[in-house]
Coordinates of C-alpha atoms and ligand atoms in Angstrom, one line a residue:
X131 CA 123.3 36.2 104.2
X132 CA 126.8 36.8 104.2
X133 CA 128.2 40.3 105.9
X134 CA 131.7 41.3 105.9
X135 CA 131.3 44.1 108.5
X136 CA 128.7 43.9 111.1
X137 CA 128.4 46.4 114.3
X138 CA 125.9 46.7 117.1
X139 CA 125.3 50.0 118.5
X140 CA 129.2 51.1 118.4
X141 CA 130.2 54.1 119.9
X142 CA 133.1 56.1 120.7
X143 CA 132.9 59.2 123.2
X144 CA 136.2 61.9 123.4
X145 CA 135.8 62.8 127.1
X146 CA 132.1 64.0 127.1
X147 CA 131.6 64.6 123.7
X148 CA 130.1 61.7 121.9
X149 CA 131.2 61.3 118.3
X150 CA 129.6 58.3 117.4
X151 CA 126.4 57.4 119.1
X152 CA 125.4 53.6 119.1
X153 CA 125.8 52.8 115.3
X154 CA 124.6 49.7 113.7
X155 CA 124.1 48.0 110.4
X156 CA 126.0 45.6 108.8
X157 CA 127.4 45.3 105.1
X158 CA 127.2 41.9 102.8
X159 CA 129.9 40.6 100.8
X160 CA 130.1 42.7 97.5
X161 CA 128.0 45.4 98.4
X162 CA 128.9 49.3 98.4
X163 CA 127.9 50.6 101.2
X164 CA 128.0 54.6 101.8
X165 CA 128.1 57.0 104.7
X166 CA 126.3 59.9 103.9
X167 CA 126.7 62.7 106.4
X168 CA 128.2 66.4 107.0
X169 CA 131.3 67.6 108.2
X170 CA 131.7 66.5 111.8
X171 CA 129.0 63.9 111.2
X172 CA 131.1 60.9 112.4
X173 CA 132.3 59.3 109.3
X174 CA 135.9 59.0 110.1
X175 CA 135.7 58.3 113.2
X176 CA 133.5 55.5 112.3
X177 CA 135.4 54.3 109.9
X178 CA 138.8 53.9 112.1
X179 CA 136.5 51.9 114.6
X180 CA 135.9 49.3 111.9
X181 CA 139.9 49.5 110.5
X182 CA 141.4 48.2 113.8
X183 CA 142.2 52.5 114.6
X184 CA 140.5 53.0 117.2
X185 CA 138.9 51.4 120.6
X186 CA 135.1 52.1 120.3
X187 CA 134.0 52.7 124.2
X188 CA 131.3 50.9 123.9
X189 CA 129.6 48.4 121.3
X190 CA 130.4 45.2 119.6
X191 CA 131.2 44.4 115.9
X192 CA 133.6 42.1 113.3
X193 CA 135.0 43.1 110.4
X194 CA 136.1 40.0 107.8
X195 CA 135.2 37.3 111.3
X196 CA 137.6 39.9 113.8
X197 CA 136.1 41.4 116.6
X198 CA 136.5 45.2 116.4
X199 CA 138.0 45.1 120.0
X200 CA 140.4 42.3 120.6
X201 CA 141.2 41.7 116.3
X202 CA 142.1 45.1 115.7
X203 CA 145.7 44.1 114.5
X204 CA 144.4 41.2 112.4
X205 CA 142.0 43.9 110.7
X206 CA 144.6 46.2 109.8
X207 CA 145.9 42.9 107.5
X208 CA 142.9 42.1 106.1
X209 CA 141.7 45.7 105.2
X210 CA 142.7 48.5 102.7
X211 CA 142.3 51.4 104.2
X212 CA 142.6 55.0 102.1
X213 CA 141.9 57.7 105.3
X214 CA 140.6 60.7 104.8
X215 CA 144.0 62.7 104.3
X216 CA 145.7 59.0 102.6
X217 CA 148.5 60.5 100.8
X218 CA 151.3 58.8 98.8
X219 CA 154.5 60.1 99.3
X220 CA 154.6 62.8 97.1
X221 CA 158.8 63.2 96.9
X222 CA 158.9 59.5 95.9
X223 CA 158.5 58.5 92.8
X224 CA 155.6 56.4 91.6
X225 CA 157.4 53.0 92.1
X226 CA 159.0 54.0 94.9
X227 CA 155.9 54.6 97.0
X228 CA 154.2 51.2 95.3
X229 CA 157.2 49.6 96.4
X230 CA 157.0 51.2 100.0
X231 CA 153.5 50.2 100.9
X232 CA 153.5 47.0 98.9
X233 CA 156.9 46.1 101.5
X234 CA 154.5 47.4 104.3
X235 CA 151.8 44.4 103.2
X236 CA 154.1 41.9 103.1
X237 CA 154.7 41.4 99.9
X238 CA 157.9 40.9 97.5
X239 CA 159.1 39.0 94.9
X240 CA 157.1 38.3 91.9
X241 CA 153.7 39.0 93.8
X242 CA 154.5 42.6 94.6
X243 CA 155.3 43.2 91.0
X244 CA 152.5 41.6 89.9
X245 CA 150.1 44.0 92.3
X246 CA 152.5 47.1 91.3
X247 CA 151.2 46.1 87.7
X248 CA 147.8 46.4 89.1
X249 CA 148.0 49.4 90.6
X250 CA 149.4 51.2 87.7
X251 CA 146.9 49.7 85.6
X252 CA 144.3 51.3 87.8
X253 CA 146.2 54.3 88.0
X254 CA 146.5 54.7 84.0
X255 CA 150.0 55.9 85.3
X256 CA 151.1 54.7 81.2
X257 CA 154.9 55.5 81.4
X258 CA 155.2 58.1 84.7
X259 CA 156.2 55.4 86.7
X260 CA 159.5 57.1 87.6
X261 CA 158.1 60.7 88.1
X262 CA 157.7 61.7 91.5
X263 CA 154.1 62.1 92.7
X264 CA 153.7 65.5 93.1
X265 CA 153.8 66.0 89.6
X266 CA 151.0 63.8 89.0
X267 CA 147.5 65.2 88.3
X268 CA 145.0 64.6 91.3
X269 CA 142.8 62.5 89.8
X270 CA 145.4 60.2 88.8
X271 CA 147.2 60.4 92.1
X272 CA 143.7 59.4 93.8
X273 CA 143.7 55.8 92.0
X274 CA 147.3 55.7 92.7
X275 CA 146.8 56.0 96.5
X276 CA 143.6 53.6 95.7
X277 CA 146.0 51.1 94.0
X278 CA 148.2 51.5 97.0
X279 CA 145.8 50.4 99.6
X280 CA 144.9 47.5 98.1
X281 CA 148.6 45.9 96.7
X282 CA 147.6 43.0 99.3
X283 CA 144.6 42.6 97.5
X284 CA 142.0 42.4 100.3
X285 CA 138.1 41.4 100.2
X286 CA 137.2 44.6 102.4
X287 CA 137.6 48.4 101.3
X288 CA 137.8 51.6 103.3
X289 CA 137.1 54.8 101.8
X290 CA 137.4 58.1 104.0
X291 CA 136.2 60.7 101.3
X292 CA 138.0 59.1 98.5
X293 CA 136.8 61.9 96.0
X294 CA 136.7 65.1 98.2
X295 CA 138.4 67.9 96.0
X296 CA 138.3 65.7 92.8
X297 CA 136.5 67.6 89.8
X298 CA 133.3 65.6 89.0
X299 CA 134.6 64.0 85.8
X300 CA 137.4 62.4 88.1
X301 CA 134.8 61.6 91.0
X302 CA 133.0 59.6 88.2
X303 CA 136.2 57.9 86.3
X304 CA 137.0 56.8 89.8
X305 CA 133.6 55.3 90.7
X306 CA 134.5 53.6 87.7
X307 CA 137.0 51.2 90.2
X308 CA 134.9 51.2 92.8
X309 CA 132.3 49.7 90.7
X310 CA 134.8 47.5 89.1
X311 CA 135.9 46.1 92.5
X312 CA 132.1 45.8 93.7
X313 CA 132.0 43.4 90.7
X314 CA 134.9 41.6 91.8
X315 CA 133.6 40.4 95.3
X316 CA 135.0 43.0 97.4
X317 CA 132.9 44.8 99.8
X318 CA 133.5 48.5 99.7
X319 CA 132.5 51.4 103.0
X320 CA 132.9 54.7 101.7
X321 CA 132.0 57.7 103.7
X322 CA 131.0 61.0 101.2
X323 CA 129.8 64.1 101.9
X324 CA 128.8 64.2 98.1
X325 CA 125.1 63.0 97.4
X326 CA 125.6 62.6 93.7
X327 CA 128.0 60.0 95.4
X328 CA 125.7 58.2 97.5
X329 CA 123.4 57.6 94.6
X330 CA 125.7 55.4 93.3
X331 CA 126.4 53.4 96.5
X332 CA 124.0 50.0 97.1
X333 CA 122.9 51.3 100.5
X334 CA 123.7 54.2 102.4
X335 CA 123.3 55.5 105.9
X336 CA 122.4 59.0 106.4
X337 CA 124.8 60.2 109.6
X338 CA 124.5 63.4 111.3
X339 CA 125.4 64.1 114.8
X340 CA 127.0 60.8 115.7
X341 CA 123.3 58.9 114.6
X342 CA 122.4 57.1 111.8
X343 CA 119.3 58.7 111.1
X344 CA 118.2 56.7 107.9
X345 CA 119.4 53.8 106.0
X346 CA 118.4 52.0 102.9
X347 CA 119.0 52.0 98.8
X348 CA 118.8 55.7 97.4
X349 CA 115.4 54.5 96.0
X350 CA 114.3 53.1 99.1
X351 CA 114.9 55.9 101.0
X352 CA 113.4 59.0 98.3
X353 CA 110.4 56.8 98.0
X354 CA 110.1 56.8 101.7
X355 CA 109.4 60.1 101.8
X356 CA 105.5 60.1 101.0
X357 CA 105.0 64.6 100.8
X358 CA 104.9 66.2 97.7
X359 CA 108.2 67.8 96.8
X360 CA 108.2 70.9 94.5
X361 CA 110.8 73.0 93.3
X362 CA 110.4 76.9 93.8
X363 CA 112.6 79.3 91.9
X364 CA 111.8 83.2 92.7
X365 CA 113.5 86.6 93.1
X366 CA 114.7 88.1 96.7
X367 CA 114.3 83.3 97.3
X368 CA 116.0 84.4 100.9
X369 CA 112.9 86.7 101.7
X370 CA 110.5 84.0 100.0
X371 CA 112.1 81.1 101.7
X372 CA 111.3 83.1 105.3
X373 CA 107.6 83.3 103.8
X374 CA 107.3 79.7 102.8
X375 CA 109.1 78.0 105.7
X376 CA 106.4 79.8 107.6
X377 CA 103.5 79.2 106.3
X378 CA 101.1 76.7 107.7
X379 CA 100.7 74.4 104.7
X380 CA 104.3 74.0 104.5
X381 CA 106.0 70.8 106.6
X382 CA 109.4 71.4 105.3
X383 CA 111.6 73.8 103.2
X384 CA 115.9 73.9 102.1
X385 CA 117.3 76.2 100.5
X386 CA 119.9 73.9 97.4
X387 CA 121.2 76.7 96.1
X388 CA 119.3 79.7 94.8
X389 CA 116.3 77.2 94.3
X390 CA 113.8 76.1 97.8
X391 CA 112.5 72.7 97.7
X392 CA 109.3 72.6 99.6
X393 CA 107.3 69.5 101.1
X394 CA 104.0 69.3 102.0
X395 CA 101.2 66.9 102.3
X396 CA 100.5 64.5 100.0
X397 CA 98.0 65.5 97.2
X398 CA 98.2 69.1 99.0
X399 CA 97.5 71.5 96.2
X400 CA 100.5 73.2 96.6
X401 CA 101.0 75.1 93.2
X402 CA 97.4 77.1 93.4
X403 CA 98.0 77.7 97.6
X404 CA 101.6 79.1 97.2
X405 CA 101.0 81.2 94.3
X406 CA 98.3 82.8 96.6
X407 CA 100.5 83.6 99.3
X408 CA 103.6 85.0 97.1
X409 CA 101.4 87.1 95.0
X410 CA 99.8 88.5 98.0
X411 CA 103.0 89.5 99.4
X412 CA 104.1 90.9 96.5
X413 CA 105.9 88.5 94.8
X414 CA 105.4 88.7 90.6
X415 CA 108.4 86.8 89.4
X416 CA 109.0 82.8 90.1
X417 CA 108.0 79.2 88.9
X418 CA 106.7 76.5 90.9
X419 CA 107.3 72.4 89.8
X420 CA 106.4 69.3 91.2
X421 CA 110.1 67.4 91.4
X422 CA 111.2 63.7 92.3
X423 CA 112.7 64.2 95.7
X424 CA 116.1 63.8 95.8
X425 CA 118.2 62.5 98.6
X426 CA 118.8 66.1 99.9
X427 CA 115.0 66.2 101.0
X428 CA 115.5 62.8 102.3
X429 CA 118.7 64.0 104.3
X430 CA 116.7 67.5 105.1
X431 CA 113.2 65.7 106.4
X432 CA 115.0 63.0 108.3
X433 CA 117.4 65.1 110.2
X434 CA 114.5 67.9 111.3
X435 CA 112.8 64.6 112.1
X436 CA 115.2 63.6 114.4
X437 CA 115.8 67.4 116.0
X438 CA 118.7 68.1 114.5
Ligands
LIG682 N1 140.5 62.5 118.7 C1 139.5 63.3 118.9 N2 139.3 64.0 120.0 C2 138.2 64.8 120.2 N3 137.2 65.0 119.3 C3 137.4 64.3 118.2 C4 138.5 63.4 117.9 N4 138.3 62.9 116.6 C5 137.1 63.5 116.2 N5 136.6 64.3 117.1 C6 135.3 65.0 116.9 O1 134.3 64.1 116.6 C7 133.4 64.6 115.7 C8 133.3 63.6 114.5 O2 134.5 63.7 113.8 P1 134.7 62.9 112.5 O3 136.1 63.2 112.0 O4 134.4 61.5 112.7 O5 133.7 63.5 111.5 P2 133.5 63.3 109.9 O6 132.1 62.9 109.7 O7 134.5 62.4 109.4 O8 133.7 64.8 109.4 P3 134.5 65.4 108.1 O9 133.4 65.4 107.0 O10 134.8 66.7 108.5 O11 135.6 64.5 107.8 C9 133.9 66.0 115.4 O12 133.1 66.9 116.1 C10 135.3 65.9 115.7 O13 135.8 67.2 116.1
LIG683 MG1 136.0 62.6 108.1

């Protein structure tokens, strides 16, 4: 099998503090693969260790056949790379900042206006090529700065929260590209802290204090999870969910929300044992349902698994 990016237990340490704790996995040719984790989780600083960024201290890996240690400048070439704060110049016009970055890859002539054509397409930019950027609205100016990090057209995409602050109809017109370039041979890693997101990724990793703590396909991983998941929706849920979390029967419960997701054992009887309990302690108005985990429970179970 074929893998673009392949890394064995990287990590990368800030004086003390480790940020990234002895990662692996590694990412075939064409595949989306996601990094699924909370703020602080990692993601980014993951992500620069496979761009050529920055030095892990200690691990190995290659990213397109370049070892992330010595190849780091012959990554940077062979990547696109939109980081987490990625932002197109946004006093230059369209064309102006295409122009920049596409003079930044190397390109001129009738190949960078052949890309610039590409970009825009991607971009829908129609005829605001000569606006400046700031004018443009966000969603648009998110495939722009896409478009822009791959003018040179390469076989391996970085994605540092592409879509944070996007409203969800964006977030999906813009998995619309990503999909389109899946389909076109090029391998995408995109970090998210969105799990709507991660559904739609091949695989995903589920990071959280430096440590992968799962990995798999979103189906893989919510079938992995063999409790009973059930939805509970009540009044005062803050004083319920300090009742449920407690009880014995109980192995996990999240708050999503104003709704508590409970697991338990499989084939517990859940419904008949909670209803018990809240109407004993006075509780008159809520609904209990058996759900389809989703990868919040995953995410939620995993990470209490691991201590965290
Ligand atoms: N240059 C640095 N020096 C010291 N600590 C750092 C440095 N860069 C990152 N960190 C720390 O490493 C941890 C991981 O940061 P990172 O940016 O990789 O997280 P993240 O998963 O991308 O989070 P976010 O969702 O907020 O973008 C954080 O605690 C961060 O403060
Ligand atoms: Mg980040």
């Amino acid at each position: 099998m074929e893998h673009t990016v392949e890394v064995d237990r990287i990590t990368k340490r800030f004086g003390d503090f480790t940020a990234v704790d002895e990662v692996s996995f590694s990412v075939r040719r064409g595949e989306i693969f996601g990094f699924l984790g909370p703020n602080g989780a990692g993601k980014s600083t993951t992500i620069k260790m496979l761009c050529g960024i920055l030095k892990p201290t200690a691990g190995r890996g290659h990213v397109n056949g370049n070892d992330i240690i010595t190849g780091q400048e012959r990554i940077k070439e062979s990547i696109g790379y939109m980081s987490q704060r990625f932002s197109l110049y946004e006093d230059l016009t369209v064309r102006e900042n295409l122009d920049f970055f596409g003079t930044v890859y190397g390109l001129d002539g009738k190949r960078l206006k052949e890309r610039m054509g590409y970009a825009l397409e991607i971009a829908e930019i129609g005829d605001r090529v000569d606006e400046v950027v700031k004018t443009l609205p966000a969603g648009m100016k998110q495939r722009l700065a896409l478009g822009a990090s791959i003018l040179h057209d390469p076989p391996v995409l970085f994605l540092d929260e592409p879509t944070s602050g996007v409203d969800p109809i964006m977030r999906r017109n813009f998995w619309e590209l990503i999909y389109g370039l899946s389909r076109a041979g090029k391998t995408v890693f995109v970090t998210t802290h969105y799990m709507d997101e991660a559904e739609h990724c091949d695989r995903i990793a589920l990071i959280i204090a430096g440590k992968i703590i799962a990995l798999d396909s979103p189906a893989l991983l919510k079938d992995s999870l063999d409790q009973g998941v059930y939805l509970l929706r009540i009044e005062r849920f803050i004083e319920a969910f300090d009742l449920v979390a407690d009880a014995e029967f109980v192995d996990e419960a999240a708050i999503f929300g104003s709704d508590i997701h409970i697991l338990c054992s499989p084939g517990f009887p859940l419904e008949k044992r909670l209803e018990a309990l809240l109407r004993k302690e006075g509780f008159r108005s809520f609904s209990i349902e058996k759900i389809n985990p989703t990868l919040e429970d995953v995410f939620v179970t995993q990470a209490r698994r691991h201590g965290l």
